[in-house]
PDB file of C-alpha atoms in Angstrom:
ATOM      1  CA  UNK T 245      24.217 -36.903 124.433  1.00 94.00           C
ATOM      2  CA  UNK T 246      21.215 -38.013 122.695  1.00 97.00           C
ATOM      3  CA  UNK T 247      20.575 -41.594 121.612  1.00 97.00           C
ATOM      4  CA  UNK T 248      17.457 -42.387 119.903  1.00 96.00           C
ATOM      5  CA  UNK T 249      16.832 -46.131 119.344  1.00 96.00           C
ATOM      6  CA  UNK T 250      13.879 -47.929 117.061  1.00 96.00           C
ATOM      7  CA  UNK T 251      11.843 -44.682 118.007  1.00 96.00           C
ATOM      8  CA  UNK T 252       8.109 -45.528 116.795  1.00 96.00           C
ATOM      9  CA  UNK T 253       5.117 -43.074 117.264  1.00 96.00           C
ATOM     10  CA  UNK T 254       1.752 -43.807 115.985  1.00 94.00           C
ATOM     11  CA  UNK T 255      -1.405 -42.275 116.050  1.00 93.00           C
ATOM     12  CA  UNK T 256      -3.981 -44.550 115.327  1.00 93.00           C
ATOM     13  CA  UNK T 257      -3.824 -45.786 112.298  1.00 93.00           C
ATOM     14  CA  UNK T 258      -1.341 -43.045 110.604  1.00 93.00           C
ATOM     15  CA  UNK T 259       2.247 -43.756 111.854  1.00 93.00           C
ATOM     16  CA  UNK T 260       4.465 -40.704 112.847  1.00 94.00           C
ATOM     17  CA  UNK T 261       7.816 -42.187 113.642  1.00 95.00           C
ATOM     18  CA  UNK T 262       8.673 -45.012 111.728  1.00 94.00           C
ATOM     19  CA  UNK T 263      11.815 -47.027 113.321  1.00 95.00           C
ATOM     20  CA  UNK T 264      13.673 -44.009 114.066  1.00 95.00           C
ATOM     21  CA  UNK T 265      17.039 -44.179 115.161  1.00 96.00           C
ATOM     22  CA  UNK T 266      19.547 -41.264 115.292  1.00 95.00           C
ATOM     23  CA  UNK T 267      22.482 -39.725 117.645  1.00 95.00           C
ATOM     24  CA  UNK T 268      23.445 -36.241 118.639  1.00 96.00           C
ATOM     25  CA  UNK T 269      26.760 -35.957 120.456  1.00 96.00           C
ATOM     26  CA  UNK T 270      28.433 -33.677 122.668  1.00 96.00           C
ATOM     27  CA  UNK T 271      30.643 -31.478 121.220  1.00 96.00           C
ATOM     28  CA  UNK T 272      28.367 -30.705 117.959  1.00 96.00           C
ATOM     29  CA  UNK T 273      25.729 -29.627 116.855  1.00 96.00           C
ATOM     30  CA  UNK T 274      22.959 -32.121 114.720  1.00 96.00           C
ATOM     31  CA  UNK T 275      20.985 -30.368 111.984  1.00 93.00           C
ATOM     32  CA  UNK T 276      17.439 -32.101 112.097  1.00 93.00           C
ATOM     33  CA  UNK T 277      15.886 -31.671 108.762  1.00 89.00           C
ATOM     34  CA  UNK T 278      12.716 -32.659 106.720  1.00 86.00           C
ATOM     35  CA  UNK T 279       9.424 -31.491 105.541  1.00 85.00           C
ATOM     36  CA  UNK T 280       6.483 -30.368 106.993  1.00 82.00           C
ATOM     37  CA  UNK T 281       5.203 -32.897 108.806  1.00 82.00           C
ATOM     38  CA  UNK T 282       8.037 -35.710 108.441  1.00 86.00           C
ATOM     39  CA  UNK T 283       8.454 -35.855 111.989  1.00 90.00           C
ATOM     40  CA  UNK T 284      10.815 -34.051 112.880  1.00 91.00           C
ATOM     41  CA  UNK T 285       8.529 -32.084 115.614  1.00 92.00           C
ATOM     42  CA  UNK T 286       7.158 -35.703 116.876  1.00 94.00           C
ATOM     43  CA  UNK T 287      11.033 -36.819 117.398  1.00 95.00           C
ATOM     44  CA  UNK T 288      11.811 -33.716 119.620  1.00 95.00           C
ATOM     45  CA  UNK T 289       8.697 -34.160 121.767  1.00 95.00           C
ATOM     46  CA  UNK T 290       9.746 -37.676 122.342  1.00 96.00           C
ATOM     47  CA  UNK T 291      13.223 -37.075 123.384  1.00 96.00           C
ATOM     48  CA  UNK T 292      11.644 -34.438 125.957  1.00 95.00           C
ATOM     49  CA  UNK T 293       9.066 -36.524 127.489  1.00 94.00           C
ATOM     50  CA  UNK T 294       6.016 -34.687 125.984  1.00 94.00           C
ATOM     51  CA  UNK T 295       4.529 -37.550 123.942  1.00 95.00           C
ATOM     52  CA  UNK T 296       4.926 -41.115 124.542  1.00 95.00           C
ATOM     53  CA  UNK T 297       6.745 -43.477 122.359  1.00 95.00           C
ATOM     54  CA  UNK T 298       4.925 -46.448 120.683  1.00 96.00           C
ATOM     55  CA  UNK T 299       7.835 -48.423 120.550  1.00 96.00           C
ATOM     56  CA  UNK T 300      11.765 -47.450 120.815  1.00 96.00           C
ATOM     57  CA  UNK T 301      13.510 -45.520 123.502  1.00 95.00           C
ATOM     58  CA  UNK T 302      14.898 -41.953 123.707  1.00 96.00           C
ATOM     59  CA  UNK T 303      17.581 -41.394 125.979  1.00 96.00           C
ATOM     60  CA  UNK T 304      19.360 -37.834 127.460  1.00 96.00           C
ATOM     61  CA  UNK T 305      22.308 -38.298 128.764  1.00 95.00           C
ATOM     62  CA  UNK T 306      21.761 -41.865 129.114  1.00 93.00           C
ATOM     63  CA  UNK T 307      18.437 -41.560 130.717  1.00 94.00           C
ATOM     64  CA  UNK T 308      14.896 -41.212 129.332  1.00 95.00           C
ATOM     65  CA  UNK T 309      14.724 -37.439 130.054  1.00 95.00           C
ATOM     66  CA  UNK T 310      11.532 -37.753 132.485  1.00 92.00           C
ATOM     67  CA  UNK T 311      13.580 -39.816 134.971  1.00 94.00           C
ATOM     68  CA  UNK T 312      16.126 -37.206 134.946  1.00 93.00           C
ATOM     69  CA  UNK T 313      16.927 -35.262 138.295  1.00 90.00           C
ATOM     70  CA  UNK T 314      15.346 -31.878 137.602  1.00 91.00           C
ATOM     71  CA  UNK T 315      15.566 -32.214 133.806  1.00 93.00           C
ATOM     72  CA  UNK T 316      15.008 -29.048 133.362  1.00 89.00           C
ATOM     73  CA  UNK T 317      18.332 -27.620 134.888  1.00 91.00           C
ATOM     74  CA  UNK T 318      20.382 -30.115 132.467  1.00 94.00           C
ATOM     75  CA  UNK T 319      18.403 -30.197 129.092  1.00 95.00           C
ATOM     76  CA  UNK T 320      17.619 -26.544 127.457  1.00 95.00           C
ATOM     77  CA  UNK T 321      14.297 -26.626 125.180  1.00 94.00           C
ATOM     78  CA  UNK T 322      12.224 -24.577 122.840  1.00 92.00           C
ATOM     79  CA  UNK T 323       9.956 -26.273 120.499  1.00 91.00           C
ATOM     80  CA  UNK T 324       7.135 -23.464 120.479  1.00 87.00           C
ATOM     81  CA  UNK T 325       8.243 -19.964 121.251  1.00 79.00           C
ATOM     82  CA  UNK T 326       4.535 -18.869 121.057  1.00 80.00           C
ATOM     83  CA  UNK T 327       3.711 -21.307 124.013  1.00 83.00           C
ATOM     84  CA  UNK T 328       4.986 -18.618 126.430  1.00 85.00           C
ATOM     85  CA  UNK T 329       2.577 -16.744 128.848  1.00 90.00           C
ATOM     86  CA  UNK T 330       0.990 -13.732 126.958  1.00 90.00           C
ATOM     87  CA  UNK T 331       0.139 -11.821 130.212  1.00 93.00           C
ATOM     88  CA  UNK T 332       3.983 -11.916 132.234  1.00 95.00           C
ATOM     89  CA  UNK T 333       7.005 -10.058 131.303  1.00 95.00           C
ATOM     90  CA  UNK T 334      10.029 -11.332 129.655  1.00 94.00           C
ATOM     91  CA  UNK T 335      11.822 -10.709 133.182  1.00 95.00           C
ATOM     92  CA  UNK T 336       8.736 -12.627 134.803  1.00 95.00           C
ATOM     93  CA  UNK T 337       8.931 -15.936 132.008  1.00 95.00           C
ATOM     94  CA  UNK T 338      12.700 -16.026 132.792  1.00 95.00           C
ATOM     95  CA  UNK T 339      12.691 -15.209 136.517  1.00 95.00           C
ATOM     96  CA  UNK T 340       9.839 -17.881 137.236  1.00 94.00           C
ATOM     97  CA  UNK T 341      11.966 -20.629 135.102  1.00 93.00           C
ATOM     98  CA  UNK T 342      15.175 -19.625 137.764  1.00 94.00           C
ATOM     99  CA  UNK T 343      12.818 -20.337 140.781  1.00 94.00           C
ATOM    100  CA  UNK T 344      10.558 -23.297 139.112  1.00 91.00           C
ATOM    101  CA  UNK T 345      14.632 -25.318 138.912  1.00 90.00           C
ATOM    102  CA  UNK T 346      16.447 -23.632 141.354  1.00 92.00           C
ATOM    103  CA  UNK T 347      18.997 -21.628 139.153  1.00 92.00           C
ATOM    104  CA  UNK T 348      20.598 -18.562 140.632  1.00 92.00           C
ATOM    105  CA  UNK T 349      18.068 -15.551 139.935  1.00 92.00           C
ATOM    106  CA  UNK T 350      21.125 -13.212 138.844  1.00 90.00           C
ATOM    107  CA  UNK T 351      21.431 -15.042 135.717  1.00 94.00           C
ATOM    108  CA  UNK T 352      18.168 -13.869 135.353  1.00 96.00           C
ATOM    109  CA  UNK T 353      19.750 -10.218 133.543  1.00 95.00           C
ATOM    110  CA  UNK T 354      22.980 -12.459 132.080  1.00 94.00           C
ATOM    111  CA  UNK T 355      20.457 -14.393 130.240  1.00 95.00           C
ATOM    112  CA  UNK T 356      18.507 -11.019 128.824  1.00 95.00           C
ATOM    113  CA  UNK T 357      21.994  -9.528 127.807  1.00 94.00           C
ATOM    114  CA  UNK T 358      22.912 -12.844 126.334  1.00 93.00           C
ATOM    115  CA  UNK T 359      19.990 -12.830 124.151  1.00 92.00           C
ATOM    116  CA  UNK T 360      19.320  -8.955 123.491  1.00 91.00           C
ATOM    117  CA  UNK T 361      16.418  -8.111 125.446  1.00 93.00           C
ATOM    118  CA  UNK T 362      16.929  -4.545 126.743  1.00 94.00           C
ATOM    119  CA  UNK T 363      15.871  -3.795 130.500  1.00 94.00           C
ATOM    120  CA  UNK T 364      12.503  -1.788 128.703  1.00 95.00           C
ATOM    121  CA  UNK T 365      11.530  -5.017 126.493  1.00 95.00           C
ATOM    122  CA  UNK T 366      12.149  -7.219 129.256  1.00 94.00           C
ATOM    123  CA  UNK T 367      10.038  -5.016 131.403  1.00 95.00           C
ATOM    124  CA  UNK T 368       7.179  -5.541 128.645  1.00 95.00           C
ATOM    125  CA  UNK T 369       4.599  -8.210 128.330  1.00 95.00           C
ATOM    126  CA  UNK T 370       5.021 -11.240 126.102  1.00 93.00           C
ATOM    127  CA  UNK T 371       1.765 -10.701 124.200  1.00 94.00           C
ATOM    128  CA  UNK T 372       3.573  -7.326 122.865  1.00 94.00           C
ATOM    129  CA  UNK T 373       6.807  -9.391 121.768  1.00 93.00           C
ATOM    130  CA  UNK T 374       7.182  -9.808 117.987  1.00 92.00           C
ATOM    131  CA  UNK T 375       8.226 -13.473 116.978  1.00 90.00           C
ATOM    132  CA  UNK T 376      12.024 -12.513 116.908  1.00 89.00           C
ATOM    133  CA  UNK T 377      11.729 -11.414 120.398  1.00 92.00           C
ATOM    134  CA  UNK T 378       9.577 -14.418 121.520  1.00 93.00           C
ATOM    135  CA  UNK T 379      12.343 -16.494 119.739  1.00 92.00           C
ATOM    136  CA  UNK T 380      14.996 -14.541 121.956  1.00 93.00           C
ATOM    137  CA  UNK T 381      13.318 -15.276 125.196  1.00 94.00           C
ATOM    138  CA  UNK T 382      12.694 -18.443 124.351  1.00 93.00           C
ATOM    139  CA  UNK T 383      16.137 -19.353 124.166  1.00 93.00           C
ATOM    140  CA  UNK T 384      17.196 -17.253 126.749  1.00 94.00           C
ATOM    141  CA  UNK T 385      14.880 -19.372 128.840  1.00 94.00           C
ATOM    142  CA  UNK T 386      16.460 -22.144 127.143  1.00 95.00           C
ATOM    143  CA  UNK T 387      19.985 -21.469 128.561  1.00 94.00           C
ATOM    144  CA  UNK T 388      18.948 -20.074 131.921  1.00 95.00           C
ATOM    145  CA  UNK T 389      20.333 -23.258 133.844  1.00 93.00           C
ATOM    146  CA  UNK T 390      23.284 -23.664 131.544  1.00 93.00           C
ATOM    147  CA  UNK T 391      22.694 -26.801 130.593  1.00 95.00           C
ATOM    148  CA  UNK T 392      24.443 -29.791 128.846  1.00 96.00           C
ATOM    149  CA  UNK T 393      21.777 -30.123 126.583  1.00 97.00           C
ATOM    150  CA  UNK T 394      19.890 -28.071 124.125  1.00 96.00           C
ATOM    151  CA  UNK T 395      16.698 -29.011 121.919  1.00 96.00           C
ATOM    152  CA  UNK T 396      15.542 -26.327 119.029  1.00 94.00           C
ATOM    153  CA  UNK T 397      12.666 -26.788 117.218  1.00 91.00           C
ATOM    154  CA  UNK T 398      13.386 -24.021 114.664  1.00 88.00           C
ATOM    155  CA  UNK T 399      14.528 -20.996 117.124  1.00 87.00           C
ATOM    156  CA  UNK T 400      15.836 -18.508 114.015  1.00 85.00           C
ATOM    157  CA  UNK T 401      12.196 -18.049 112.743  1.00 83.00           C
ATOM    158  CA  UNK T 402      11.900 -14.401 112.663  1.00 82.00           C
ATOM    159  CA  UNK T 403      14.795 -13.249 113.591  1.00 84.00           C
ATOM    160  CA  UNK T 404      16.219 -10.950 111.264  1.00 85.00           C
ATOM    161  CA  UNK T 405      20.073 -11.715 109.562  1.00 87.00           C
ATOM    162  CA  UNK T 406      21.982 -10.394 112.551  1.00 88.00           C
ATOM    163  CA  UNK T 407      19.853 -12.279 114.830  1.00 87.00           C
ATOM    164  CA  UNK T 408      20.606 -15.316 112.548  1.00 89.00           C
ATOM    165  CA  UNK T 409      23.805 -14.764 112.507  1.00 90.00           C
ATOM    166  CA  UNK T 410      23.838 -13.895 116.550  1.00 90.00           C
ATOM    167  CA  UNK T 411      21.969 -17.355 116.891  1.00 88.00           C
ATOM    168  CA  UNK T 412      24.943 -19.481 114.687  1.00 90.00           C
ATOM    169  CA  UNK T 413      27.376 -18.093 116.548  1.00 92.00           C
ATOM    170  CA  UNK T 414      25.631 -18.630 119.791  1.00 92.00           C
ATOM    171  CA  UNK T 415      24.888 -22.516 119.340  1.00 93.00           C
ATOM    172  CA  UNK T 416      28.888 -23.159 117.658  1.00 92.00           C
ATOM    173  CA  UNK T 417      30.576 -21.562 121.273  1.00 93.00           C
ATOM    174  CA  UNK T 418      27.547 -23.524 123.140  1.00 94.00           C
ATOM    175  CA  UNK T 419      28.940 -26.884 121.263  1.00 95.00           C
ATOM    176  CA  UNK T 420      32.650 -25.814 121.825  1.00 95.00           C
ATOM    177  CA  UNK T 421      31.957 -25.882 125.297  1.00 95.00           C
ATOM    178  CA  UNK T 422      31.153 -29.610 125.115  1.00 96.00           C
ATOM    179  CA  UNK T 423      27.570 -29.154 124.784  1.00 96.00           C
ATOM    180  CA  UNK T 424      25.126 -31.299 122.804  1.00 97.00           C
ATOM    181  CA  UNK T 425      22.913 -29.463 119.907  1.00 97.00           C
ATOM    182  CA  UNK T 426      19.870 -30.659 118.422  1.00 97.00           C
ATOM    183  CA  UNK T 427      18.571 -28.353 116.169  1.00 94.00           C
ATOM    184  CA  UNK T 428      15.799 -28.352 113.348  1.00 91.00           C
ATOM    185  CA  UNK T 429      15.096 -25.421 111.031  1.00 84.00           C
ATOM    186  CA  UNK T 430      14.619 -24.452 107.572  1.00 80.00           C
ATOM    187  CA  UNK T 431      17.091 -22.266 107.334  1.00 78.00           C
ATOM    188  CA  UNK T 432      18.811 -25.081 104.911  1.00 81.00           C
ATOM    189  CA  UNK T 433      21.891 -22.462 104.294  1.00 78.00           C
ATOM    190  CA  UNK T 434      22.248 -21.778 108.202  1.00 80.00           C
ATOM    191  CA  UNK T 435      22.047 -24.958 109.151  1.00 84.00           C
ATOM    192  CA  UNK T 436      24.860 -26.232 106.605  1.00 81.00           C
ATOM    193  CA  UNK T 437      27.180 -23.675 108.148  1.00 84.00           C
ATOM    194  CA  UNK T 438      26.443 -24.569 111.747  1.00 88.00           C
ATOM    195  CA  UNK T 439      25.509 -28.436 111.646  1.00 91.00           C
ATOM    196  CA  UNK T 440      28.611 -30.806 112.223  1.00 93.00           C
ATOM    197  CA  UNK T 441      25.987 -33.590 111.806  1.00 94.00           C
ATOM    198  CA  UNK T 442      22.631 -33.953 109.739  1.00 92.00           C
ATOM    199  CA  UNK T 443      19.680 -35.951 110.279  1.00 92.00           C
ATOM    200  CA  UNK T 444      17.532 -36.349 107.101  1.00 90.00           C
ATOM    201  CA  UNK T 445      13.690 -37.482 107.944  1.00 91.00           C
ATOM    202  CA  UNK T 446      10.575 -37.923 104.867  1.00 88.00           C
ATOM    203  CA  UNK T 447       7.750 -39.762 106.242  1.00 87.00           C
ATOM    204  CA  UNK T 448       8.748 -40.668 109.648  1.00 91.00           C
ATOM    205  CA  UNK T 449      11.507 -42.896 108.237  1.00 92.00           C
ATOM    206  CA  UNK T 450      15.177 -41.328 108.341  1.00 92.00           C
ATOM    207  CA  UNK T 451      16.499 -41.526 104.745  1.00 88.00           C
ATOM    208  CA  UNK T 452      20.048 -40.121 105.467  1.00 86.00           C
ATOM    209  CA  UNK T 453      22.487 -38.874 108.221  1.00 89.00           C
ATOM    210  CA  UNK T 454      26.032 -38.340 108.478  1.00 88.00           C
ATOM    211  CA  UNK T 455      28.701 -35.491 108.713  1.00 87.00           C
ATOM    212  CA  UNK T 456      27.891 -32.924 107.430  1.00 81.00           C
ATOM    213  CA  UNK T 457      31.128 -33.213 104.809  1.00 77.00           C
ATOM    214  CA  UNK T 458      30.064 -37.021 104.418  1.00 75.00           C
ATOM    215  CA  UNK T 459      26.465 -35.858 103.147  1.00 77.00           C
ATOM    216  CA  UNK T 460      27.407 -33.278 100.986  1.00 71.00           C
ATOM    217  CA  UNK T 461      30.270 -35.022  99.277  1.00 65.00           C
ATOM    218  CA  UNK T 462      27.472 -37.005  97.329  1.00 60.00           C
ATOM    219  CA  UNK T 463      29.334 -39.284  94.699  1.00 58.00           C
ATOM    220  CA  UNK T 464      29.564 -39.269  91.174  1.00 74.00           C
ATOM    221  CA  UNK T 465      28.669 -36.377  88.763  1.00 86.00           C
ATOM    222  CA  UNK T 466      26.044 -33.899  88.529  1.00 85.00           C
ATOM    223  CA  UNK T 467      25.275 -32.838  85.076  1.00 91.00           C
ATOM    224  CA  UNK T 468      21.881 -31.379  82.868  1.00 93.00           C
ATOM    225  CA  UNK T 469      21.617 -31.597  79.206  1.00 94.00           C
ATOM    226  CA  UNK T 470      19.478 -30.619  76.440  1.00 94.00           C
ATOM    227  CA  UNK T 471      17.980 -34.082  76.107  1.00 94.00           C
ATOM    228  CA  UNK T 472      18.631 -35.758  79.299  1.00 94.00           C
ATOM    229  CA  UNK T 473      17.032 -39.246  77.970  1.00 93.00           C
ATOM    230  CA  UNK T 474      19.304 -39.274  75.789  1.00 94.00           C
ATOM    231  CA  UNK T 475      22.505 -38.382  77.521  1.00 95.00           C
ATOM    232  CA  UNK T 476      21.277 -41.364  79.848  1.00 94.00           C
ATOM    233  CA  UNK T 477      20.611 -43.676  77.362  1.00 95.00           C
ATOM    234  CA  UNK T 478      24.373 -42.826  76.061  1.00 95.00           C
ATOM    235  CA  UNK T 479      25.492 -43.376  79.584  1.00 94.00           C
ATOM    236  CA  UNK T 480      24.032 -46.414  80.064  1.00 94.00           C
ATOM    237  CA  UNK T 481      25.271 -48.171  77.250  1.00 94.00           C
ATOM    238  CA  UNK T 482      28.718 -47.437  78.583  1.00 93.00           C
ATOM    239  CA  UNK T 483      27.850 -49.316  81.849  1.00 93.00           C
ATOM    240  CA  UNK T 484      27.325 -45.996  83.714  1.00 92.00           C
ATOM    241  CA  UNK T 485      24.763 -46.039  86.677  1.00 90.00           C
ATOM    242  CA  UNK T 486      22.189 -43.300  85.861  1.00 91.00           C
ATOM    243  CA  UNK T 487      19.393 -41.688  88.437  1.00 87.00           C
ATOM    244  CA  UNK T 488      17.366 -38.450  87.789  1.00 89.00           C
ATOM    245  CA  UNK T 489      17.975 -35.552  89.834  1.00 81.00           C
ATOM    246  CA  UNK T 490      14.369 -34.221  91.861  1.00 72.00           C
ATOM    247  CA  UNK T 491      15.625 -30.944  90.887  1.00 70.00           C
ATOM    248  CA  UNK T 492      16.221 -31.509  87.536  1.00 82.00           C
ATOM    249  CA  UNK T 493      18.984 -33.252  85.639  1.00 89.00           C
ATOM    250  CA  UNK T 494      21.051 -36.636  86.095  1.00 90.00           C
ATOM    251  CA  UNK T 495      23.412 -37.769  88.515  1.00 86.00           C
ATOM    252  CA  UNK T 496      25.874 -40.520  86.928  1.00 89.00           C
ATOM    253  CA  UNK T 497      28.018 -42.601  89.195  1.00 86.00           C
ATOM    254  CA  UNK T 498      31.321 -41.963  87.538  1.00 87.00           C
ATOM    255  CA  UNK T 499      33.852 -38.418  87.008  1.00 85.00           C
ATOM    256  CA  UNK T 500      32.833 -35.721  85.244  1.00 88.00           C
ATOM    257  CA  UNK T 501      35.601 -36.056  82.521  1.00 90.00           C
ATOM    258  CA  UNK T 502      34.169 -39.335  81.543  1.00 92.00           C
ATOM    259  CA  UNK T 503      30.294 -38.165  81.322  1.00 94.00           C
ATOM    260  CA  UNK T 504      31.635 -35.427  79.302  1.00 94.00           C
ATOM    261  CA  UNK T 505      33.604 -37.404  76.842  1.00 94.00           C
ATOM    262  CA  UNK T 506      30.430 -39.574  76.672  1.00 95.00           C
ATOM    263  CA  UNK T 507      27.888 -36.592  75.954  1.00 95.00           C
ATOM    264  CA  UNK T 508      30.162 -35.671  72.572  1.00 94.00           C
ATOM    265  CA  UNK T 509      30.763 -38.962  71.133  1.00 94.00           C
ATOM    266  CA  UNK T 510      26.118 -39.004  72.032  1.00 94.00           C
ATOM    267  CA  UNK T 511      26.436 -35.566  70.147  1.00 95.00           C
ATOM    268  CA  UNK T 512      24.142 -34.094  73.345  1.00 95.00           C
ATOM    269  CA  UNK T 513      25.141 -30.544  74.436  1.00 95.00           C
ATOM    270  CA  UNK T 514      25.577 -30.018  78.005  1.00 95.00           C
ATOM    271  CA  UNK T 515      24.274 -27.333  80.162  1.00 93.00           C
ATOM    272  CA  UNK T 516      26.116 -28.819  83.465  1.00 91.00           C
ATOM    273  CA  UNK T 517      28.407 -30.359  84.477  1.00 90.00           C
ATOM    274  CA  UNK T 518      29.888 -30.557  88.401  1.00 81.00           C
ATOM    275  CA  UNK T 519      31.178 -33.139  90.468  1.00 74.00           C
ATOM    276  CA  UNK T 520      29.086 -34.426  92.699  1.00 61.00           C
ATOM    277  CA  UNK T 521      30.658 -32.767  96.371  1.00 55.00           C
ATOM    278  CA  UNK T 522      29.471 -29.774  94.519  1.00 51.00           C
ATOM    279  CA  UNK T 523      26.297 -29.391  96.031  1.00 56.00           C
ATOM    280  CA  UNK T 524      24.549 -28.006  98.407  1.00 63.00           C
ATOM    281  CA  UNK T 525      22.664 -28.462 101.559  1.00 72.00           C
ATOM    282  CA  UNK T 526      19.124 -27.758  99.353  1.00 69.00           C
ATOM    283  CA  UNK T 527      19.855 -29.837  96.506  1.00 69.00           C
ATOM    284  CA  UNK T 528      20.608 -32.744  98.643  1.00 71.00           C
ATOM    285  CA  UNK T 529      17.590 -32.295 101.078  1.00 74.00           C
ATOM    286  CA  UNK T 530      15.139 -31.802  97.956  1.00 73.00           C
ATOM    287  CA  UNK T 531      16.639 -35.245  96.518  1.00 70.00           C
ATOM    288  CA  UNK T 532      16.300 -36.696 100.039  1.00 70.00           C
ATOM    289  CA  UNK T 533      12.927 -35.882 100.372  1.00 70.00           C
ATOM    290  CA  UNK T 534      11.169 -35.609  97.023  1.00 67.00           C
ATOM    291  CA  UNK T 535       9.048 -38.547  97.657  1.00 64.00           C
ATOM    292  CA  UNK T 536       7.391 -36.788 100.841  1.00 61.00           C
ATOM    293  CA  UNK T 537       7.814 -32.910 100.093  1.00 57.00           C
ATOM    294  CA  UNK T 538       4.910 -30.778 100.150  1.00 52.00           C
ATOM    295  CA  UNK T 539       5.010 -28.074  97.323  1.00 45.00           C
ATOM    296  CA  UNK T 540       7.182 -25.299  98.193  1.00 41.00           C
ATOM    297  CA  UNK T 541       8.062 -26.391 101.471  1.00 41.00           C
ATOM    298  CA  UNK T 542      11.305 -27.387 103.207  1.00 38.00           C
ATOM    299  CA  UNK T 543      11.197 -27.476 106.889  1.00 40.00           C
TER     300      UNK T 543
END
């Protein structure tokens, strides 16, 4: 369990974490999403006792993680898998980790055979590891103790699509277990068909979370015209709430029969139409997120 409470992190003036507050569960696994820079990064450090909070608390299983007994053998992280020592083996990262929090050394090979790591690349030095197998090792690391907890700051960057899929599969049987999963990555398609919950951050503010199902339902009706002023204007006048769509078209709080019927008596050809629990995991995050999106970027 993870319980974040009226999590604040400044930085001088510039404020990272804005009033944060968010859970992640046993039993699931919590998709973490939001642009470059959001926060998302800053949250993650927090909850792991790498940066201080300016206000708020972040709790692992019920205890700021730095007061935890040998943290380490109950809360799995990787938030940088390029932080690893470039001059020691894979067998040497993992075997060092075993003796640093007094896990059994023959998970040690378990761990590389989990993960994918032959006996010849784990005989190798990190500095010759390509991201995917950094990423591998990394998590490896991550599960060496077994523990109740993991934190993933983006662990499927560069793994190819079997590693991908390797990696969903991996964290669902590691939350059917019991375990808790906090994950960020952007991988929006992955994440909407591992996540059980989502976290939305923009800003350092959290401007959504939910199920998963809850946050894509969305409400209402999707739909893109030829003239969308017009089609709102139309809607409108028949008391129908109206908001533009970041990527383009109108969402109308009603069904789609109604906006349809509304659009021919306005004489305004449509190009779509779609209930709202229609969408997708991208369309929602890009509306989520407009406001604080850098160009071309979703992470």
């Amino acid at each position: 369990m993870i319980t974040v409470e009226h999590l604040t992190k400044r930085y001088g003036a510039f404020t990272a974490l804005d009033d944060v507050s968010f859970e992640s569960r046993p039993g699931r696994v919590t998709g973490f999403l939001g642009p470059n820079g959001a926060g998302k990064t800053t949250a993650m450090r927090v909850v792991t006792g790498l940066t201080p909070a300016s206000a708020g608390t972040a709790t692992v299983l019920g205890r700021p993680y730095a007061t935890l007994p040998n943290p380490g053998r109950h809360v799995g992280v990787l938030l940088d898998a390029s932080a690893q020592h470039a001059g020691r083996t894979g067998r040497e990262v993992l075997t060092l980790a075993a003796i640093l929090t007094g896990v059994d050394r023959r998970r040690v090979d378990a761990m590389l055979e989990l993960v994918g790591l032959t006996e010849k690349e784990a005989a190798r030095r990190v500095r010759n590891y390509s991201l995917g197998m950094r990423q591998r090792l990394g998590i490896a690391q991550a599960l060496l103790p077994d523990p109740e907890v993991l934190v993933l700051d983006e662990p499927a960057n560069g793994l190819d699509p079997a590693g991908i899929r390797w990696m969903r599969d991996l964290l669902a049987g590691f939350a059917a277990r019991g375990g808790t999963v906090l994950l960020s990555s952007h991988l929006l398609n992955e994440i909407e068909r591992v996540a059980d919950d989502i976290i939305v951050i923009g800003n350092g503010r959290v401007v959504a979370q939910g199920t998963t199902t809850e946050l894509l339902a969305g409400a209402g009706t999707r739909v893109a015209s030829v003239d969308d002023s017009a089609l709102a204007a139309a809607l409108e006048a028949d008391g129908v709430t109206v908001a533009p769509l970041a990527t383009g078209g109108l969402r109308a709080d009603t069904d789609p029969d109604t906006v349809g019927r509304l659009a021919l008596r306005a004489g305004v050809a449509l190009r779509e139409l779609r209930g709202g629990d229609e969408r997708g995991l991208e369309e929602m995050f890009l509306e989520l997120t407009a406001s604080s999106a850098r160009e071309g970027v979703a992470a």
